[in-house]
Coordinates of C-alpha atoms in Angstrom, one line a residue:
Chain A
M2 CA 139.3 75.2 49.1
T3 CA 136.1 77.1 48.1
E4 CA 136.3 80.5 46.6
T5 CA 136.4 83.7 48.6
V6 CA 133.1 85.6 48.6
L7 CA 133.9 88.6 50.8
D8 CA 137.4 89.8 51.0
I9 CA 138.2 92.4 53.6
R10 CA 141.8 93.8 53.5
N11 CA 143.6 96.0 56.0
L12 CA 140.5 97.8 57.2
S13 CA 141.4 100.7 59.5
K14 CA 139.2 103.3 61.1
A15 CA 140.1 105.9 63.7
Y16 CA 137.9 108.3 65.6
G17 CA 140.3 111.0 66.6
A18 CA 143.0 109.4 68.6
L19 CA 140.9 106.3 69.1
E20 CA 141.9 103.6 66.7
A21 CA 138.7 101.5 66.6
N22 CA 139.9 99.1 63.9
K23 CA 143.5 98.5 63.1
D24 CA 144.5 96.7 59.9
I25 CA 141.7 94.1 59.9
S26 CA 141.9 91.5 57.2
L27 CA 139.3 88.8 57.1
D28 CA 137.8 86.6 54.4
L29 CA 134.5 84.8 54.0
R30 CA 134.4 81.7 51.8
G31 CA 131.4 80.1 50.1
G32 CA 129.3 77.9 52.3
E33 CA 130.8 78.9 55.6
I34 CA 129.9 80.7 58.7
H35 CA 132.7 82.9 59.9
G36 CA 132.2 84.1 63.4
L37 CA 133.7 87.3 64.7
I38 CA 133.9 87.5 68.5
G39 CA 135.5 90.0 70.8
P40 CA 134.9 91.7 74.1
N41 CA 132.9 94.9 74.4
G42 CA 134.6 97.8 72.9
A43 CA 136.8 95.7 70.7
G44 CA 135.5 97.5 67.5
K45 CA 133.0 95.0 66.3
S46 CA 130.3 97.6 65.5
T47 CA 132.8 99.8 63.8
F48 CA 133.9 96.9 61.7
I49 CA 130.4 95.9 60.7
K50 CA 129.5 99.5 59.8
Q51 CA 132.5 99.6 57.4
V52 CA 131.5 96.3 55.8
S53 CA 127.9 97.2 55.4
G54 CA 128.8 100.6 54.0
A55 CA 127.4 102.8 56.8
E56 CA 130.9 104.2 57.4
H57 CA 133.9 104.6 55.1
P58 CA 137.2 103.1 56.2
D59 CA 140.3 105.3 56.6
H60 CA 142.3 102.6 54.9
G61 CA 141.7 99.2 53.4
S62 CA 139.2 97.6 51.0
V63 CA 136.2 95.4 50.9
A64 CA 135.6 93.2 47.9
L65 CA 132.5 91.1 47.1
N66 CA 133.1 88.3 44.6
G67 CA 136.2 90.0 43.4
V68 CA 134.6 93.4 42.9
D69 CA 135.9 96.2 45.0
I70 CA 132.9 97.8 46.8
T71 CA 134.8 100.1 49.2
A72 CA 133.5 103.2 47.5
Q73 CA 129.8 102.0 47.5
D74 CA 127.3 103.2 50.0
A75 CA 125.0 101.0 52.1
V76 CA 122.2 101.1 49.5
A77 CA 124.5 100.0 46.6
R78 CA 126.0 97.3 48.7
A79 CA 122.6 95.9 49.7
R80 CA 121.7 95.9 46.0
M81 CA 124.9 94.0 45.2
G82 CA 123.9 91.2 47.5
L83 CA 125.0 92.2 51.0
A84 CA 122.2 91.6 53.4
R85 CA 122.7 92.8 56.9
T86 CA 120.7 92.3 60.1
F87 CA 120.9 94.9 62.9
Q88 CA 122.1 94.5 66.4
I89 CA 119.1 96.5 67.6
S90 CA 116.2 95.5 65.4
S91 CA 115.6 98.1 62.7
L92 CA 112.2 97.5 61.3
A93 CA 109.2 99.5 60.1
M94 CA 107.2 99.2 63.4
D95 CA 103.8 100.5 62.1
Y96 CA 103.8 97.9 59.4
T97 CA 102.7 94.3 59.6
V98 CA 105.3 91.5 59.6
L99 CA 104.3 90.7 56.0
Q100 CA 104.7 94.3 54.9
N101 CA 108.3 94.4 56.3
V102 CA 109.2 91.3 54.5
L103 CA 107.6 92.5 51.3
L104 CA 109.8 95.5 51.5
G105 CA 112.8 93.2 51.1
A106 CA 111.1 91.5 48.1
V107 CA 110.5 94.8 46.5
G108 CA 114.0 96.0 47.1
R109 CA 115.5 92.8 45.8
R110 CA 113.6 93.0 42.5
G111 CA 114.2 96.7 42.1
R112 CA 110.5 97.2 41.7
V113 CA 110.1 100.2 44.0
M114 CA 109.1 102.7 41.3
R115 CA 105.7 101.1 40.7
F116 CA 102.9 103.4 41.6
F117 CA 99.6 101.8 40.6
S118 CA 99.6 98.1 41.3
A119 CA 98.8 97.0 44.8
I120 CA 101.8 95.3 46.3
L121 CA 99.8 93.1 48.6
K122 CA 98.0 91.6 45.6
D123 CA 101.3 90.7 43.9
T124 CA 101.1 87.0 44.5
A125 CA 104.7 86.3 43.3
Q126 CA 106.2 88.7 45.8
R127 CA 103.8 87.7 48.5
D128 CA 104.7 84.0 48.1
M129 CA 108.3 84.9 48.3
A130 CA 107.7 86.8 51.5
M131 CA 105.6 84.1 53.1
Q132 CA 108.2 81.5 52.3
A133 CA 110.8 83.6 54.1
L134 CA 108.5 83.9 57.1
Q135 CA 107.9 80.2 57.1
R136 CA 111.6 79.5 57.2
V137 CA 112.2 81.6 60.3
G138 CA 109.0 80.3 61.9
L139 CA 107.0 83.5 61.7
A140 CA 104.3 82.6 59.2
D141 CA 101.5 82.6 61.8
E142 CA 102.4 86.2 62.7
A143 CA 102.3 87.5 59.2
H144 CA 99.4 89.9 59.8
V145 CA 100.5 91.1 63.2
Q146 CA 101.8 94.6 63.6
T147 CA 105.6 94.6 64.0
A148 CA 105.5 96.7 67.1
A149 CA 103.5 94.0 68.8
L150 CA 106.2 91.3 68.2
S151 CA 108.3 90.1 71.0
H152 CA 112.0 90.9 71.0
G153 CA 112.9 87.4 69.7
Q154 CA 110.3 87.5 67.0
R155 CA 111.7 90.8 65.8
R156 CA 115.1 89.1 65.4
Q157 CA 113.5 86.3 63.4
L158 CA 111.8 89.0 61.2
E159 CA 115.2 90.7 60.6
V160 CA 116.5 87.4 59.3
A161 CA 113.3 86.8 57.2
V162 CA 113.8 90.2 55.5
A163 CA 117.4 89.4 54.8
L164 CA 116.3 86.1 53.2
T165 CA 114.0 87.8 50.7
L166 CA 117.1 89.7 49.4
E167 CA 118.5 86.4 48.1
P168 CA 121.9 87.8 49.1
K169 CA 125.4 86.7 48.2
V170 CA 126.5 87.4 51.8
F171 CA 124.7 87.6 55.1
L172 CA 126.1 90.1 57.5
M173 CA 124.6 89.5 60.9
D174 CA 125.2 91.8 63.8
E175 CA 124.5 89.9 67.0
P176 CA 121.3 88.2 65.9
M177 CA 121.1 86.3 69.2
A178 CA 121.3 89.4 71.4
G179 CA 118.6 89.3 74.0
L180 CA 117.1 86.0 72.9
G181 CA 116.2 83.4 75.4
A182 CA 117.6 79.8 75.3
E183 CA 114.7 78.6 73.2
G184 CA 114.9 81.5 70.8
S185 CA 118.6 81.1 70.3
Q186 CA 118.2 77.4 69.6
R187 CA 115.6 78.1 66.9
L188 CA 117.7 80.8 65.3
I189 CA 120.8 78.6 65.4
R190 CA 118.9 76.0 63.4
V191 CA 117.8 78.6 60.9
L192 CA 121.3 80.0 60.4
D193 CA 122.8 76.5 60.3
G194 CA 120.8 75.8 57.1
L195 CA 121.4 79.2 55.7
R196 CA 125.2 78.9 55.1
H197 CA 124.6 76.8 52.0
E198 CA 122.7 79.6 50.4
A199 CA 125.1 82.3 51.2
P200 CA 128.0 82.5 53.6
I201 CA 127.4 84.3 56.9
L202 CA 129.7 86.8 58.6
L203 CA 128.4 86.4 62.1
V204 CA 129.3 89.0 64.7
E205 CA 128.1 87.5 68.0
H206 CA 128.3 87.8 71.7
D207 CA 126.8 84.4 72.4
M208 CA 129.8 82.1 72.7
D209 CA 127.7 78.9 72.6
A210 CA 126.1 80.0 69.4
V211 CA 129.3 81.0 67.7
F212 CA 131.1 77.8 68.6
A213 CA 128.1 75.7 67.6
L214 CA 127.7 77.4 64.2
A215 CA 131.0 78.8 63.0
D216 CA 133.3 77.0 60.6
R217 CA 136.0 79.6 61.4
I218 CA 136.2 82.2 64.1
S219 CA 138.2 85.4 64.2
V220 CA 138.9 87.1 67.5
L221 CA 138.9 90.9 67.7
V222 CA 140.6 92.5 70.7
Y223 CA 141.4 96.3 70.9
G224 CA 140.6 96.8 67.2
Q225 CA 142.9 94.0 66.0
I226 CA 142.4 90.5 64.9
I227 CA 144.5 88.4 67.2
A228 CA 143.6 85.0 65.9
T229 CA 141.6 83.2 63.1
G230 CA 140.9 79.5 63.0
T231 CA 138.5 76.7 63.5
P232 CA 136.6 76.6 66.8
D233 CA 139.0 74.1 68.2
E234 CA 142.0 76.1 67.2
I235 CA 140.5 79.2 68.8
R236 CA 139.7 77.3 72.0
Q237 CA 143.3 76.2 72.3
N238 CA 144.9 79.4 71.2
A239 CA 146.9 80.8 74.2
D240 CA 146.6 84.5 73.2
V241 CA 142.8 84.2 72.9
R242 CA 142.6 82.4 76.2
T243 CA 144.5 85.1 78.1
A244 CA 143.1 88.1 76.2
Y245 CA 139.5 87.1 76.0
L246 CA 138.1 83.7 76.9
G247 CA 139.7 83.6 80.3
D248 CA 141.7 80.6 81.5
D249 CA 138.6 78.7 82.6
A250 CA 137.2 78.4 79.1
A251 CA 136.8 74.9 77.8
Chain B
M12 CA 83.6 96.9 55.2
R13 CA 86.0 98.9 57.3
R14 CA 84.6 101.8 59.2
E15 CA 87.0 104.2 57.5
T16 CA 85.6 103.1 54.1
L17 CA 82.1 103.9 55.3
V18 CA 83.2 107.4 56.5
N19 CA 84.9 108.0 53.1
I20 CA 81.8 107.0 51.2
A21 CA 79.6 109.2 53.5
T22 CA 82.0 112.1 52.9
L23 CA 81.8 111.8 49.2
A24 CA 78.0 111.5 49.4
V25 CA 77.8 114.7 51.3
L26 CA 80.1 116.5 48.8
A27 CA 78.0 115.1 45.9
V28 CA 74.5 115.9 47.4
V29 CA 74.7 119.1 49.4
P30 CA 75.9 121.4 46.5
L31 CA 73.2 119.9 44.2
W32 CA 70.6 120.6 46.8
A33 CA 71.9 124.1 47.4
N34 CA 71.9 124.7 43.7
S35 CA 68.3 123.5 43.3
V36 CA 67.1 125.9 46.0
G37 CA 69.1 128.7 44.5
E38 CA 71.8 129.0 47.2
T39 CA 74.7 129.4 44.8
Y40 CA 76.8 130.9 47.5
W41 CA 76.9 127.5 49.1
V42 CA 77.9 125.9 45.9
T43 CA 80.8 128.3 45.6
L44 CA 81.7 127.6 49.2
A45 CA 81.7 123.8 48.5
T46 CA 83.9 124.5 45.5
K47 CA 86.4 126.1 47.8
V48 CA 86.2 123.1 50.1
V49 CA 86.9 120.7 47.2
I50 CA 89.8 122.6 45.8
L51 CA 91.5 123.1 49.2
A52 CA 90.9 119.4 49.8
I53 CA 92.9 118.6 46.6
A54 CA 95.8 120.8 47.9
G55 CA 95.5 118.9 51.2
V56 CA 95.5 115.5 49.6
G57 CA 98.6 116.5 47.8
L58 CA 100.4 117.7 50.9
N59 CA 99.2 114.7 52.9
L60 CA 101.1 112.3 50.5
A61 CA 104.3 114.0 51.6
L62 CA 103.3 114.8 55.2
G63 CA 101.2 111.8 56.2
L64 CA 102.6 108.9 54.2
G65 CA 106.2 110.1 53.9
G66 CA 106.5 112.0 57.2
L67 CA 107.9 115.1 55.3
V68 CA 106.6 118.1 57.3
S69 CA 106.7 120.6 54.5
F70 CA 106.0 124.1 55.6
G71 CA 106.4 125.5 52.1
H72 CA 103.6 123.9 50.1
A73 CA 102.2 127.4 49.5
A74 CA 105.1 127.6 47.0
F75 CA 103.4 125.0 44.8
F76 CA 99.9 126.3 45.4
G77 CA 101.1 129.8 44.4
L78 CA 103.0 128.6 41.3
G79 CA 99.8 126.8 40.2
G80 CA 97.9 130.1 40.8
Y81 CA 100.4 132.2 38.8
A82 CA 100.5 129.6 36.0
M83 CA 96.8 130.3 35.6
G84 CA 97.2 134.1 36.1
I85 CA 100.0 134.5 33.7
L86 CA 98.5 132.4 30.9
A87 CA 95.1 133.9 31.3
S88 CA 96.3 137.5 31.6
H89 CA 98.3 137.2 28.4
L90 CA 95.3 136.0 26.5
Q91 CA 93.2 138.7 28.2
D92 CA 95.6 141.5 27.0
Y93 CA 96.2 139.9 23.6
V94 CA 100.0 139.9 24.3
P95 CA 101.8 136.6 23.5
L96 CA 103.9 135.1 26.4
M97 CA 106.8 135.0 24.0
E98 CA 107.4 135.4 20.3
W99 CA 110.8 134.0 19.9
P100 CA 112.0 131.3 19.3
I101 CA 108.5 130.0 19.1
L102 CA 105.2 131.9 19.4
F103 CA 103.7 131.1 22.7
E104 CA 100.4 132.7 23.5
G105 CA 98.4 132.8 26.7
S106 CA 95.5 130.4 27.2
N107 CA 92.1 130.4 28.8
Q108 CA 91.7 126.6 28.5
M109 CA 91.8 124.9 31.9
P110 CA 93.3 121.6 30.6
V111 CA 96.3 123.6 29.2
I112 CA 96.6 125.7 32.3
W113 CA 96.4 122.7 34.5
I114 CA 99.2 120.9 32.6
V115 CA 101.4 124.0 32.9
A116 CA 100.6 124.3 36.6
V117 CA 101.3 120.6 37.3
I118 CA 104.6 120.8 35.4
S119 CA 105.7 124.0 37.1
G120 CA 104.8 122.6 40.5
A121 CA 106.7 119.4 39.7
L122 CA 109.8 121.2 38.5
A123 CA 109.8 123.5 41.5
A124 CA 109.4 120.5 43.8
V125 CA 112.4 118.8 42.2
L126 CA 114.5 121.8 42.9
I127 CA 113.2 122.6 46.4
G128 CA 113.0 118.9 47.3
A129 CA 116.5 118.1 46.1
L130 CA 117.9 120.8 48.4
S131 CA 115.6 120.5 51.4
L132 CA 115.5 116.7 51.6
R133 CA 119.2 116.7 52.5
T134 CA 118.0 117.9 55.9
S135 CA 115.4 116.5 58.2
G136 CA 113.3 117.3 61.1
V137 CA 113.0 121.0 62.1
Y138 CA 115.6 122.0 59.5
F139 CA 113.5 120.5 56.8
I140 CA 110.5 122.5 58.1
M141 CA 112.6 125.7 58.1
I142 CA 114.1 125.3 54.7
T143 CA 110.8 124.6 53.0
L144 CA 109.4 127.6 54.7
A145 CA 112.3 129.7 53.4
F146 CA 111.6 128.6 49.8
G147 CA 108.0 129.5 50.2
Q148 CA 108.9 132.9 51.5
M149 CA 111.4 133.5 48.7
L150 CA 108.6 132.9 46.1
Y151 CA 106.3 135.1 48.2
Y152 CA 108.6 138.1 48.1
F153 CA 109.5 137.4 44.5
A154 CA 105.8 137.6 43.5
I155 CA 105.4 140.9 45.5
S156 CA 108.4 142.5 43.8
W157 CA 107.7 141.4 40.3
P158 CA 105.7 144.2 38.7
A159 CA 105.0 142.5 35.4
Y160 CA 102.2 140.4 36.9
G161 CA 100.6 142.8 39.4
G162 CA 103.2 142.7 42.1
E163 CA 101.6 143.2 45.5
D164 CA 98.2 143.9 44.0
G165 CA 98.0 140.6 42.2
L166 CA 96.3 139.8 38.9
S167 CA 92.6 139.9 38.1
I168 CA 91.2 137.6 35.5
Y169 CA 87.8 138.9 34.4
V170 CA 86.3 135.8 32.9
R171 CA 86.7 132.3 34.3
N172 CA 88.8 130.0 32.1
E173 CA 87.0 127.5 30.0
F174 CA 86.8 123.7 30.1
P175 CA 85.7 121.9 26.9
G176 CA 82.0 121.1 27.0
L177 CA 81.2 123.0 30.2
N178 CA 80.1 126.5 31.1
T179 CA 82.5 127.1 34.0
L180 CA 80.7 130.4 34.9
V181 CA 77.8 128.4 36.1
P182 CA 78.8 127.6 39.7
I183 CA 77.4 124.1 39.9
Q184 CA 79.2 123.1 36.7
F185 CA 82.6 124.4 38.0
Y186 CA 81.8 122.6 41.2
G187 CA 81.2 119.3 39.3
L188 CA 84.5 119.7 37.5
S189 CA 86.4 120.4 40.7
F190 CA 84.7 117.5 42.4
A191 CA 85.7 115.2 39.5
V192 CA 89.3 116.4 39.8
L193 CA 89.2 115.6 43.6
L194 CA 88.0 112.1 42.8
V195 CA 90.8 111.5 40.3
V196 CA 93.4 112.8 42.8
L197 CA 92.0 110.7 45.6
L198 CA 92.1 107.6 43.3
L199 CA 95.6 108.4 42.4
V200 CA 96.9 108.8 45.9
W201 CA 94.9 105.8 47.1
R202 CA 96.6 103.6 44.4
I203 CA 100.0 105.1 45.3
S204 CA 99.5 104.3 49.0
L205 CA 98.9 100.6 48.2
S206 CA 101.7 100.3 45.7
S207 CA 105.4 99.2 46.0
F208 CA 106.3 102.8 46.1
G209 CA 103.8 103.6 48.8
L210 CA 105.2 100.7 50.9
A211 CA 108.7 102.1 50.5
L212 CA 107.5 105.7 51.3
G213 CA 105.8 104.6 54.5
A214 CA 109.0 102.7 55.4
A215 CA 111.0 105.9 54.7
R216 CA 108.9 107.6 57.3
Q217 CA 109.2 104.9 59.9
N218 CA 112.8 103.8 59.5
A219 CA 115.1 105.0 56.7
E220 CA 117.9 102.6 57.8
R221 CA 115.6 99.7 57.1
L222 CA 115.0 100.9 53.6
Q223 CA 118.7 101.3 52.9
A224 CA 119.3 97.8 54.1
V225 CA 117.0 96.4 51.5
G226 CA 118.8 98.4 48.8
I227 CA 116.3 101.3 48.4
D228 CA 117.5 104.8 48.6
P229 CA 115.3 106.8 50.9
F230 CA 116.2 110.1 49.3
R231 CA 115.0 109.0 45.9
I232 CA 111.7 107.8 47.4
R233 CA 111.1 111.0 49.4
L234 CA 112.0 113.2 46.4
T235 CA 109.6 111.4 44.2
A236 CA 106.8 111.7 46.8
F237 CA 107.6 115.4 47.3
V238 CA 107.4 116.0 43.5
I239 CA 104.0 114.2 43.2
S240 CA 102.8 116.1 46.2
G241 CA 103.9 119.5 44.8
A242 CA 102.4 118.8 41.5
I243 CA 99.0 118.0 43.0
T244 CA 99.1 121.1 45.2
A245 CA 100.0 123.2 42.1
L246 CA 96.9 121.9 40.3
A247 CA 94.8 122.9 43.3
G248 CA 96.4 126.4 43.1
A249 CA 95.4 126.8 39.5
M250 CA 91.9 125.8 40.3
Y251 CA 91.7 128.1 43.3
A252 CA 92.9 131.0 41.2
D253 CA 90.1 130.2 38.8
L254 CA 87.6 130.0 41.5
N255 CA 88.4 133.6 42.7
R256 CA 89.4 134.8 39.2
F257 CA 92.2 136.5 41.1
V258 CA 95.8 135.6 41.9
S259 CA 97.9 137.4 44.5
P260 CA 101.2 136.8 46.4
N261 CA 99.0 135.7 49.3
M262 CA 98.8 132.3 47.7
F263 CA 102.5 132.0 48.4
S264 CA 102.2 133.1 52.0
W265 CA 103.4 130.9 54.9
Q266 CA 100.0 131.4 56.5
F267 CA 98.5 129.3 53.7
S268 CA 101.2 126.6 54.1
G269 CA 100.1 126.5 57.7
E270 CA 96.4 126.4 56.9
I271 CA 96.7 123.3 54.7
M272 CA 98.7 121.7 57.4
V273 CA 96.1 122.6 60.0
F274 CA 93.2 121.1 58.2
I275 CA 95.2 117.9 57.5
I276 CA 95.8 117.6 61.2
I277 CA 92.2 118.4 62.0
G278 CA 91.0 115.9 59.5
G279 CA 93.5 113.1 60.2
V280 CA 97.2 112.9 59.1
G281 CA 98.0 110.1 56.8
R282 CA 94.4 109.1 56.2
L283 CA 93.2 109.3 52.6
F284 CA 90.1 111.3 53.4
G285 CA 91.7 113.2 56.3
P286 CA 92.3 116.4 54.3
V287 CA 88.8 116.2 52.8
L288 CA 87.2 116.1 56.2
G289 CA 89.6 118.8 57.4
A290 CA 88.8 121.1 54.5
I291 CA 85.0 120.7 55.1
L292 CA 85.4 121.5 58.8
F293 CA 87.9 124.3 58.2
I294 CA 85.6 126.1 55.7
L295 CA 82.5 125.5 57.8
M296 CA 84.3 127.0 60.8
E297 CA 85.6 129.9 58.8
H298 CA 82.0 130.5 57.6
V299 CA 80.0 130.0 60.7
L300 CA 82.4 131.3 63.3
G301 CA 83.7 134.0 61.0
G302 CA 80.2 135.3 60.9
L303 CA 80.2 135.6 64.7
S304 CA 83.6 137.3 65.1
E305 CA 86.4 138.3 62.9
F306 CA 88.7 136.7 65.5
W307 CA 87.4 133.2 64.6
H308 CA 90.9 131.9 64.5
I309 CA 90.8 131.7 68.3
Y310 CA 88.2 129.0 68.0
L311 CA 90.1 127.3 65.3
G312 CA 93.1 127.3 67.6
L313 CA 91.0 125.7 70.4
V314 CA 89.8 123.0 68.0
L315 CA 93.4 122.4 66.9
L316 CA 94.5 122.2 70.5
G317 CA 91.7 119.7 71.2
V318 CA 92.6 117.5 68.3
V319 CA 96.3 117.5 69.1
L320 CA 95.7 116.8 72.8
F321 CA 92.7 114.4 72.8
A322 CA 92.1 113.1 69.3
R323 CA 95.5 112.4 67.7
G324 CA 93.9 110.8 64.7
G325 CA 91.9 114.0 63.9
L326 CA 88.3 113.9 62.9
M327 CA 88.9 110.7 60.9
G328 CA 90.4 109.1 64.0
L329 CA 87.3 110.1 66.0
L330 CA 84.9 108.7 63.4
A331 CA 86.7 105.6 62.2
G332 CA 89.1 104.8 65.0
R333 CA 92.8 104.8 65.1
E334 CA 94.6 103.5 62.1
V335 CA 95.8 99.9 62.6
A336 CA 98.2 98.0 60.6
H337 CA 96.5 95.8 58.1
D338 CA 97.2 94.1 54.9

């Protein structure tokens, strides 16, 4: 069995009386895509916020490669190699596509406190950025303003920025949301190749995508994980079928 | 060449040629007016780094302008009165050397910006505007109630401070010096805007969440920009005090914070030469319209209204078109 990269233990978070996450334990191993599915309101967003560092859990811990990062904020976690993409694209809209990706390259190398050398003339970082764009299929749009991109292209750009971070873990919050069939297929191909660079924790609504990609799937219902297993196991799990997939699921 | 570059070059050409011409025909008043334009432009370029690039609407930049002014006033008045600034533990005398005064002004401005920034940058939006305003007002009332350096009456410095190799009392020479400082500041801010730091600062304005996700702390970026911005504005304050040979609490007033902001908006927010164009227009209006009526601010208000409603990019937007993303 490959080593555990991201180890999440007993994560709990309550907002007043509402227990959004109850005792969630989940691990992500090297080379795998671990899908997290669940109906609306199951607590997926709360979960991902706690993993990315945007919110602190009431209980539980998050460890990256054996290092406890529960106390670290989002900036520190990003630096330690946790690259997240957002459910609703979160990009610098006035910037060109290339500038957005360069931001990742700058953050990755910790070279932000440089005041006098022009970043766009830094060929090493520019090459790195262009490579990331090529991989997601956005190289032709490098000089387009981000606000002018289509919804699907913005999703691709999010992934490209995450790529420049050379992360240890990808944390992807519904990357397929709002994509058409063609866009989804393209992104599925990209993610498929990505798992060998760093494992992916994939929170996703699109069932076809999750079952096509994931090595393991966890199902979150009412803030609790009710099952974890291979796609086949999940398909056949009786609890999952009644609670979530519905009896007509394949 | 981009149209904006042409406008920038034309602006510099006007600032280089007009005062020389005015000087040659003996109109030194116009040279002094041009000096005022250039110094205010420096203050504006400083604020524009925070306001335009970083999206930090500071309504308290008069604090830095005033600190620069008082750095000049305090140093020069001690020399003028032959009283050392302090005798213990080290002897520290006043100075009438601009390079010394400028360094003290820049350091004071930067230190104040660290303090003010560290506290105000924990807020954003309208709270940030209010808290920076509050800091400016604190310094304003402090200056009024501190009798050692003139209190409400301010401080007069009888002879303009010196710069090695120049006779700063000759208007065109002081103008040349101020213009050179403006060029250096423009070059500095231009380089910053193209750097990694500039890229991160622009991203902090557009989307702080994005910046965090790539492992960059927006607070640190904003604070650094605020400090550079405050230091530049303090430098302008020291020069402005030298232009008038007078320092008063008015340099700390919120009206002045507003004025810098107004001419940045008129010139073009976030554009390198926006504050320069704005300062030219502002002083021209003050001079021409102020000659017609003492209520010239009414016309200024109309121009501002026009810019905000119809020409969002300011004068630079009108001349060079709206800023488009490029790389």
